Amino acid sequence: MAEKEQQTNILFRFLSLFKPYLLICIVGFCLILFEIIISFPRPLFFKYIVDTIIPNQDYKMLIAFVALTVGSLFFQNLSSLLQSMIFINVRKTFLSDLRLKVYEHIQNFSQINFSNKKTGDIISRILLDIEALQDLMIDKYLFLLKDILYSICIIGAMIFLDIRMASFSLLIIPLFFIVFNVFANNIYSLSELFQQKRENLTSSLQENLLGKKEIQAFNVNEEKLEAIGQHIIKSEHLRRKRDLQTAVANFMATNINVVSIIVLWGVGGYLIIQGKFTIGSLIAFTNFYNMLFIPFSRIFSTNIAFQTSLASAKRVFELLDEKSEILEGTDELIVGAGNVKFDDVTFSYDKKNNILNNVSLELNPGEIVGLVGSSGTGKSTLVALLTRFIDVDKGKITIDDQNISCVTFKSLRDNIGILHQDVFLFNESIKDNITLGRDISTPDLVEVINILGLDEICNTLPEGINTKVGENGKNLSGGQKQRIAVARILVKKPKILIFDEPSTALDNISEDIIKDILFKLKNNHTILLISHSSSTLEIADKIYEIKNSEVYLKNKGKK
């Protein structure tokens, strides 16, 4: 019972997403009503032709009714075509909007949110699960309503023709619902399990592709292939079980229809021999029954398909319902001098072991502050706290006396430029990787490129600055990637600069360029320089060390 209630809630929640498309859906439904009105009486035309027109040899009426039937078919098909055009457009727009909505939602996740998930799992939900929602689209419900209205009209017409035959026909209808109830819950459960297994497969494939160098270097191709094979076998086994259940359900529904028509002709034939029924009435009745089976069959198939889509909808809503670990502020950050203060800051990833403990630190404008410490002591955590990728457990961080927990993410991050230790480049051009879609003037772009010596690199490439760098910059050296990452910071022109291991993958010349740039920028900026390299830290005005979860001014040996 609880599962049924959960499915109902998912269904209504999904339908609520269609509010922006209500007007166009109303137009589509009007076309559906038109199709019902124009096609529903057609079997009565057949009855009139067989029972009245042919016996009376009325050629004019025969031609008129044949033309009326052809016209009815034409306008029915035209209405169906227009419905398809409308709902294809709605479906396409809705799925695109939903994918963007989910992507926008996860963009605001904190690092802690992402640490609990595999990237492949998220991709699976955005692409595969949303694609599987096709059978929950609004047009399916409108067509379902159309089939219900069709069924009501047809049952009324069958009762009008002969209540005995109608009563016999309606006795068969409960069989459809029995078959549906037998298979529906199993199909839903199998669909949910299949989506989970496919998610695991997507994650494993992504990990293996990203780790292909390690797989080849350690010669574990066969082991990884076997593991992927197991994921495929498990997911396909569940798919086969689900599809088999669906096929059996459809087989039983089809056989119920075929047997019932045969029995119907037997009963109708007996009544005709008895003189209590006409041939035209039997033909009309058979047509009505076939017309009744089509919507009933669609209602049955649609409900079976709903079970698969409901499982996907549940997974999509689970992602949308997940709240970011960090709440965004509402104020706009206004940066003047760019003074940064860590005031008694404590942070722990597991809420048990503090990475930072009561840390107080001030970064003043016009100076370069160096930060050192062994791996895992919390240097990158300090940066993540300043940019609010994660949030403090205790204490506060201010920029020009404004608490960063009260400001918007955009206004905060617009004023901070970060060179991360692990540089990531998109599979786009060098120019696009520097601008990241921002409107950067050509003079500013050219100036930064020349300062960093990227012009020399671009001149050696086939398409210059418009050359694609490959997936994560695989067509470039580590030093070239690092320079592009620095360039994207400089064109942003932030007041606060953070360089996390800027000399990584750089040669001596490139490192000297970076040091020279930082030295020139320091008068008008607040700069935090994290590095293990003593040569890089030569330009620092003071150096702090993180040790035992606390920060010490290194050259004075005191906290």
Short mmCIF file of N, CA and C in Angstrom, two decimals, residues 408-537:
data_model
loop_
_atom_site.label_atom_id
_atom_site.label_comp_id
_atom_site.label_asym_id
_atom_site.label_seq_id
_atom_site.Cartn_x
_atom_site.Cartn_y
_atom_site.Cartn_z
N THR A 408 26.06 35.93 -1.92
CA THR A 408 25.75 34.98 -2.99
C THR A 408 27.02 34.29 -3.48
N PHE A 409 26.85 33.08 -3.98
CA PHE A 409 28.00 32.36 -4.53
C PHE A 409 28.64 33.13 -5.69
N LYS A 410 27.81 33.71 -6.53
CA LYS A 410 28.32 34.39 -7.72
C LYS A 410 29.18 35.60 -7.34
N SER A 411 28.65 36.44 -6.44
CA SER A 411 29.41 37.64 -6.07
C SER A 411 30.70 37.27 -5.34
N LEU A 412 30.69 36.15 -4.58
CA LEU A 412 31.89 35.70 -3.89
C LEU A 412 32.93 35.19 -4.88
N ARG A 413 32.50 34.30 -5.75
CA ARG A 413 33.46 33.63 -6.64
C ARG A 413 33.89 34.51 -7.80
N ASP A 414 33.09 35.55 -8.12
CA ASP A 414 33.53 36.52 -9.14
C ASP A 414 34.75 37.30 -8.68
N ASN A 415 34.92 37.40 -7.37
CA ASN A 415 36.02 38.21 -6.82
C ASN A 415 37.22 37.38 -6.39
N ILE A 416 37.16 36.07 -6.66
CA ILE A 416 38.26 35.18 -6.29
C ILE A 416 38.72 34.41 -7.53
N GLY A 417 40.01 34.43 -7.78
CA GLY A 417 40.57 33.64 -8.87
C GLY A 417 41.43 32.53 -8.30
N ILE A 418 41.17 31.28 -8.72
CA ILE A 418 41.88 30.13 -8.15
C ILE A 418 42.60 29.34 -9.24
N LEU A 419 43.86 29.06 -8.98
CA LEU A 419 44.59 28.08 -9.78
C LEU A 419 44.64 26.81 -8.95
N HIS A 420 43.83 25.82 -9.34
CA HIS A 420 43.79 24.57 -8.58
C HIS A 420 45.03 23.73 -8.85
N GLN A 421 45.33 22.88 -7.91
CA GLN A 421 46.48 22.00 -8.04
C GLN A 421 46.31 21.05 -9.23
N ASP A 422 45.10 20.54 -9.41
CA ASP A 422 44.79 19.67 -10.55
C ASP A 422 44.06 20.49 -11.60
N VAL A 423 44.79 20.91 -12.60
CA VAL A 423 44.21 21.77 -13.66
C VAL A 423 43.27 20.94 -14.53
N PHE A 424 42.09 21.48 -14.79
CA PHE A 424 41.15 20.80 -15.69
C PHE A 424 40.87 21.69 -16.89
N LEU A 425 41.02 21.11 -18.08
CA LEU A 425 40.69 21.82 -19.32
C LEU A 425 39.55 21.11 -20.02
N PHE A 426 38.66 21.89 -20.64
CA PHE A 426 37.54 21.33 -21.39
C PHE A 426 37.98 20.98 -22.80
N ASN A 427 37.27 20.07 -23.42
CA ASN A 427 37.59 19.66 -24.80
C ASN A 427 37.10 20.72 -25.78
N GLU A 428 37.67 21.90 -25.62
CA GLU A 428 37.33 23.05 -26.45
C GLU A 428 38.62 23.72 -26.91
N SER A 429 38.51 24.89 -27.53
CA SER A 429 39.71 25.58 -28.00
C SER A 429 40.45 26.22 -26.84
N ILE A 430 41.69 26.64 -27.10
CA ILE A 430 42.47 27.34 -26.08
C ILE A 430 41.75 28.61 -25.66
N LYS A 431 41.21 29.32 -26.64
CA LYS A 431 40.48 30.56 -26.35
C LYS A 431 39.29 30.29 -25.44
N ASP A 432 38.51 29.27 -25.77
CA ASP A 432 37.32 28.95 -24.96
C ASP A 432 37.70 28.51 -23.55
N ASN A 433 38.84 27.84 -23.41
CA ASN A 433 39.29 27.41 -22.09
C ASN A 433 39.77 28.59 -21.24
N ILE A 434 40.19 29.65 -21.91
CA ILE A 434 40.61 30.85 -21.16
C ILE A 434 39.39 31.69 -20.78
N THR A 435 38.49 31.90 -21.73
CA THR A 435 37.33 32.78 -21.47
C THR A 435 36.21 32.07 -20.71
N LEU A 436 36.09 30.73 -20.89
CA LEU A 436 35.02 29.94 -20.25
C LEU A 436 33.64 30.53 -20.51
N GLY A 437 33.46 31.04 -21.75
CA GLY A 437 32.15 31.54 -22.14
C GLY A 437 31.89 32.98 -21.71
N ARG A 438 32.85 33.58 -20.98
CA ARG A 438 32.67 34.96 -20.53
C ARG A 438 33.00 35.93 -21.67
N ASP A 439 32.45 37.13 -21.57
CA ASP A 439 32.68 38.15 -22.59
C ASP A 439 33.98 38.88 -22.27
N ILE A 440 35.08 38.39 -22.83
CA ILE A 440 36.40 38.97 -22.59
C ILE A 440 36.81 39.77 -23.84
N SER A 441 37.23 41.00 -23.64
CA SER A 441 37.62 41.84 -24.79
C SER A 441 38.89 41.27 -25.42
N THR A 442 39.02 41.48 -26.72
CA THR A 442 40.19 40.96 -27.45
C THR A 442 41.50 41.54 -26.92
N PRO A 443 41.59 42.87 -26.65
CA PRO A 443 42.85 43.41 -26.11
C PRO A 443 43.26 42.75 -24.79
N ASP A 444 42.29 42.52 -23.88
CA ASP A 444 42.61 41.88 -22.60
C ASP A 444 43.10 40.45 -22.82
N LEU A 445 42.46 39.76 -23.75
CA LEU A 445 42.84 38.37 -24.03
C LEU A 445 44.24 38.30 -24.63
N VAL A 446 44.51 39.17 -25.58
CA VAL A 446 45.83 39.19 -26.24
C VAL A 446 46.93 39.54 -25.24
N GLU A 447 46.64 40.50 -24.35
CA GLU A 447 47.62 40.93 -23.35
C GLU A 447 48.03 39.77 -22.45
N VAL A 448 47.05 39.03 -21.95
CA VAL A 448 47.34 37.90 -21.05
C VAL A 448 48.08 36.81 -21.79
N ILE A 449 47.67 36.53 -23.02
CA ILE A 449 48.34 35.49 -23.82
C ILE A 449 49.81 35.83 -24.04
N ASN A 450 50.09 37.09 -24.33
CA ASN A 450 51.48 37.52 -24.56
C ASN A 450 52.30 37.47 -23.28
N ILE A 451 51.69 37.88 -22.16
CA ILE A 451 52.40 37.89 -20.87
C ILE A 451 52.85 36.48 -20.50
N LEU A 452 51.98 35.51 -20.72
CA LEU A 452 52.27 34.13 -20.32
C LEU A 452 53.03 33.33 -21.39
N GLY A 453 53.33 33.96 -22.49
CA GLY A 453 54.05 33.25 -23.55
C GLY A 453 53.20 32.24 -24.30
N LEU A 454 51.88 32.37 -24.18
CA LEU A 454 50.99 31.45 -24.89
C LEU A 454 50.95 31.73 -26.38
N ASP A 455 51.35 32.93 -26.77
CA ASP A 455 51.37 33.27 -28.20
C ASP A 455 52.35 32.38 -28.95
N GLU A 456 53.49 32.07 -28.30
CA GLU A 456 54.48 31.20 -28.94
C GLU A 456 53.91 29.78 -29.12
N ILE A 457 53.16 29.33 -28.09
CA ILE A 457 52.55 27.99 -28.16
C ILE A 457 51.50 27.96 -29.26
N CYS A 458 50.65 28.99 -29.30
CA CYS A 458 49.56 29.04 -30.29
C CYS A 458 50.10 29.09 -31.72
N ASN A 459 51.23 29.74 -31.91
CA ASN A 459 51.80 29.87 -33.26
C ASN A 459 52.25 28.53 -33.83
N THR A 460 52.50 27.56 -32.94
CA THR A 460 52.95 26.24 -33.40
C THR A 460 51.78 25.29 -33.67
N LEU A 461 50.57 25.71 -33.31
CA LEU A 461 49.39 24.85 -33.46
C LEU A 461 48.66 25.14 -34.76
N PRO A 462 48.01 24.13 -35.36
CA PRO A 462 47.37 24.29 -36.68
C PRO A 462 46.32 25.39 -36.75
N GLU A 463 45.53 25.55 -35.70
CA GLU A 463 44.49 26.58 -35.71
C GLU A 463 44.73 27.65 -34.67
N GLY A 464 45.98 27.76 -34.23
CA GLY A 464 46.34 28.81 -33.29
C GLY A 464 45.54 28.74 -32.00
N ILE A 465 45.03 29.89 -31.58
CA ILE A 465 44.28 29.97 -30.32
C ILE A 465 42.96 29.22 -30.40
N ASN A 466 42.51 28.91 -31.61
CA ASN A 466 41.24 28.19 -31.80
C ASN A 466 41.44 26.67 -31.88
N THR A 467 42.66 26.21 -31.61
CA THR A 467 42.94 24.77 -31.63
C THR A 467 42.31 24.09 -30.42
N LYS A 468 41.62 22.98 -30.64
CA LYS A 468 41.03 22.23 -29.53
C LYS A 468 42.13 21.51 -28.76
N VAL A 469 42.00 21.50 -27.43
CA VAL A 469 43.06 20.94 -26.58
C VAL A 469 42.88 19.47 -26.29
N GLY A 470 41.73 18.88 -26.68
CA GLY A 470 41.46 17.48 -26.38
C GLY A 470 40.87 17.31 -25.00
N GLU A 471 40.45 16.09 -24.70
CA GLU A 471 39.83 15.82 -23.40
C GLU A 471 40.80 16.11 -22.28
N ASN A 472 40.41 17.05 -21.41
CA ASN A 472 41.25 17.51 -20.29
C ASN A 472 42.65 17.91 -20.76
N GLY A 473 42.72 18.50 -21.95
CA GLY A 473 43.99 19.03 -22.45
C GLY A 473 45.02 18.00 -22.79
N LYS A 474 44.56 16.81 -23.24
CA LYS A 474 45.52 15.72 -23.49
C LYS A 474 46.47 16.01 -24.64
N ASN A 475 46.14 17.01 -25.48
CA ASN A 475 47.03 17.36 -26.60
C ASN A 475 48.11 18.36 -26.19
N LEU A 476 48.12 18.76 -24.92
CA LEU A 476 49.08 19.75 -24.43
C LEU A 476 49.96 19.15 -23.34
N SER A 477 51.10 19.79 -23.11
CA SER A 477 51.97 19.36 -22.01
C SER A 477 51.42 19.91 -20.69
N GLY A 478 51.96 19.40 -19.59
CA GLY A 478 51.51 19.88 -18.28
C GLY A 478 51.75 21.36 -18.10
N GLY A 479 52.90 21.83 -18.56
CA GLY A 479 53.23 23.26 -18.43
C GLY A 479 52.29 24.14 -19.25
N GLN A 480 51.96 23.69 -20.45
CA GLN A 480 51.04 24.44 -21.31
C GLN A 480 49.65 24.52 -20.68
N LYS A 481 49.20 23.41 -20.10
CA LYS A 481 47.90 23.41 -19.42
C LYS A 481 47.91 24.40 -18.25
N GLN A 482 49.03 24.41 -17.51
CA GLN A 482 49.12 25.29 -16.35
C GLN A 482 49.04 26.76 -16.77
N ARG A 483 49.68 27.09 -17.87
CA ARG A 483 49.67 28.49 -18.35
C ARG A 483 48.26 28.91 -18.76
N ILE A 484 47.53 28.01 -19.42
CA ILE A 484 46.15 28.32 -19.82
C ILE A 484 45.29 28.55 -18.58
N ALA A 485 45.52 27.72 -17.54
CA ALA A 485 44.76 27.86 -16.29
C ALA A 485 45.06 29.20 -15.63
N VAL A 486 46.31 29.64 -15.68
CA VAL A 486 46.66 30.95 -15.13
C VAL A 486 46.01 32.07 -15.95
N ALA A 487 46.00 31.88 -17.26
CA ALA A 487 45.41 32.89 -18.15
C ALA A 487 43.93 33.09 -17.85
N ARG A 488 43.20 32.02 -17.59
CA ARG A 488 41.76 32.14 -17.31
C ARG A 488 41.51 32.91 -16.01
N ILE A 489 42.49 32.87 -15.09
CA ILE A 489 42.36 33.65 -13.85
C ILE A 489 42.63 35.13 -14.13
N LEU A 490 43.68 35.41 -14.89
CA LEU A 490 44.09 36.81 -15.11
C LEU A 490 43.05 37.58 -15.91
N VAL A 491 42.40 36.94 -16.89
CA VAL A 491 41.39 37.67 -17.68
C VAL A 491 40.14 37.95 -16.86
N LYS A 492 39.96 37.19 -15.78
CA LYS A 492 38.81 37.38 -14.89
C LYS A 492 38.97 38.65 -14.05
N LYS A 493 40.22 39.04 -13.78
CA LYS A 493 40.56 40.24 -13.01
C LYS A 493 39.93 40.26 -11.62
N PRO A 494 40.13 39.18 -10.84
CA PRO A 494 39.58 39.17 -9.48
C PRO A 494 40.47 39.95 -8.53
N LYS A 495 39.92 40.33 -7.39
CA LYS A 495 40.69 41.08 -6.39
C LYS A 495 41.53 40.15 -5.54
N ILE A 496 41.04 38.92 -5.35
CA ILE A 496 41.73 37.95 -4.49
C ILE A 496 42.24 36.81 -5.36
N LEU A 497 43.53 36.51 -5.26
CA LEU A 497 44.15 35.46 -6.07
C LEU A 497 44.65 34.33 -5.18
N ILE A 498 44.33 33.09 -5.58
CA ILE A 498 44.80 31.92 -4.84
C ILE A 498 45.51 31.00 -5.82
N PHE A 499 46.77 30.72 -5.53
CA PHE A 499 47.55 29.82 -6.39
C PHE A 499 47.94 28.59 -5.58
N ASP A 500 47.32 27.46 -5.91
CA ASP A 500 47.57 26.20 -5.21
C ASP A 500 48.59 25.40 -6.02
N GLU A 501 49.83 25.35 -5.54
CA GLU A 501 50.94 24.68 -6.23
C GLU A 501 51.06 25.17 -7.68
N PRO A 502 51.33 26.48 -7.89
CA PRO A 502 51.37 27.01 -9.27
C PRO A 502 52.56 26.52 -10.07
N SER A 503 53.62 26.03 -9.41
CA SER A 503 54.81 25.60 -10.15
C SER A 503 54.72 24.15 -10.61
N THR A 504 53.62 23.46 -10.25
CA THR A 504 53.45 22.07 -10.68
C THR A 504 53.45 22.00 -12.20
N ALA A 505 54.25 21.13 -12.76
CA ALA A 505 54.33 20.89 -14.21
C ALA A 505 54.92 22.06 -14.98
N LEU A 506 55.48 23.06 -14.30
CA LEU A 506 56.08 24.19 -14.99
C LEU A 506 57.59 24.03 -15.08
N ASP A 507 58.18 24.51 -16.19
CA ASP A 507 59.63 24.55 -16.26
C ASP A 507 60.10 25.83 -15.56
N ASN A 508 61.41 26.00 -15.45
CA ASN A 508 61.94 27.16 -14.72
C ASN A 508 61.53 28.48 -15.33
N ILE A 509 61.49 28.53 -16.68
CA ILE A 509 61.12 29.78 -17.36
C ILE A 509 59.66 30.12 -17.05
N SER A 510 58.78 29.13 -17.15
CA SER A 510 57.36 29.37 -16.89
C SER A 510 57.14 29.78 -15.44
N GLU A 511 57.89 29.15 -14.51
CA GLU A 511 57.75 29.49 -13.10
C GLU A 511 58.19 30.93 -12.86
N ASP A 512 59.24 31.34 -13.51
CA ASP A 512 59.71 32.73 -13.36
C ASP A 512 58.67 33.71 -13.88
N ILE A 513 57.97 33.33 -14.97
CA ILE A 513 56.92 34.20 -15.53
C ILE A 513 55.79 34.37 -14.51
N ILE A 514 55.37 33.26 -13.89
CA ILE A 514 54.29 33.29 -12.91
C ILE A 514 54.71 34.15 -11.71
N LYS A 515 55.95 33.96 -11.22
CA LYS A 515 56.42 34.72 -10.07
C LYS A 515 56.48 36.21 -10.39
N ASP A 516 56.91 36.53 -11.59
CA ASP A 516 56.99 37.94 -12.00
C ASP A 516 55.60 38.57 -12.06
N ILE A 517 54.63 37.81 -12.59
CA ILE A 517 53.24 38.30 -12.68
C ILE A 517 52.67 38.55 -11.28
N LEU A 518 52.88 37.59 -10.37
CA LEU A 518 52.35 37.72 -9.01
C LEU A 518 52.98 38.92 -8.30
N PHE A 519 54.26 39.10 -8.51
CA PHE A 519 54.95 40.23 -7.87
C PHE A 519 54.40 41.56 -8.35
N LYS A 520 54.08 41.64 -9.65
CA LYS A 520 53.53 42.88 -10.21
C LYS A 520 52.09 43.11 -9.74
N LEU A 521 51.35 42.02 -9.52
CA LEU A 521 49.93 42.13 -9.15
C LEU A 521 49.73 42.42 -7.67
N LYS A 522 50.72 42.18 -6.84
CA LYS A 522 50.48 42.16 -5.40
C LYS A 522 50.07 43.51 -4.83
N ASN A 523 50.45 44.61 -5.46
CA ASN A 523 50.11 45.93 -4.92
C ASN A 523 48.60 46.18 -4.91
N ASN A 524 47.90 45.60 -5.86
CA ASN A 524 46.45 45.85 -5.97
C ASN A 524 45.62 44.60 -5.68
N HIS A 525 46.25 43.56 -5.17
CA HIS A 525 45.52 42.32 -4.95
C HIS A 525 45.90 41.70 -3.61
N THR A 526 45.04 40.77 -3.19
CA THR A 526 45.34 39.92 -2.04
C THR A 526 45.70 38.55 -2.59
N ILE A 527 46.89 38.05 -2.26
CA ILE A 527 47.38 36.83 -2.91
C ILE A 527 47.76 35.79 -1.86
N LEU A 528 47.20 34.59 -2.04
CA LEU A 528 47.56 33.43 -1.22
C LEU A 528 48.30 32.45 -2.11
N LEU A 529 49.50 32.09 -1.71
CA LEU A 529 50.36 31.23 -2.52
C LEU A 529 50.65 29.94 -1.74
N ILE A 530 50.11 28.82 -2.22
CA ILE A 530 50.32 27.52 -1.58
C ILE A 530 51.35 26.76 -2.40
N SER A 531 52.43 26.36 -1.77
CA SER A 531 53.48 25.69 -2.54
C SER A 531 54.43 24.93 -1.63
N HIS A 532 55.01 23.87 -2.21
CA HIS A 532 56.10 23.15 -1.54
C HIS A 532 57.45 23.63 -2.06
N SER A 533 57.41 24.42 -3.10
CA SER A 533 58.65 24.85 -3.75
C SER A 533 59.22 26.09 -3.06
N SER A 534 60.43 25.98 -2.54
CA SER A 534 61.07 27.11 -1.86
C SER A 534 61.35 28.24 -2.83
N SER A 535 61.63 27.91 -4.12
CA SER A 535 61.90 28.95 -5.11
C SER A 535 60.65 29.76 -5.40
N THR A 536 59.50 29.12 -5.42
CA THR A 536 58.24 29.83 -5.65
C THR A 536 57.91 30.74 -4.47
N LEU A 537 58.19 30.27 -3.25
CA LEU A 537 57.84 31.03 -2.05
C LEU A 537 58.80 32.19 -1.76
#
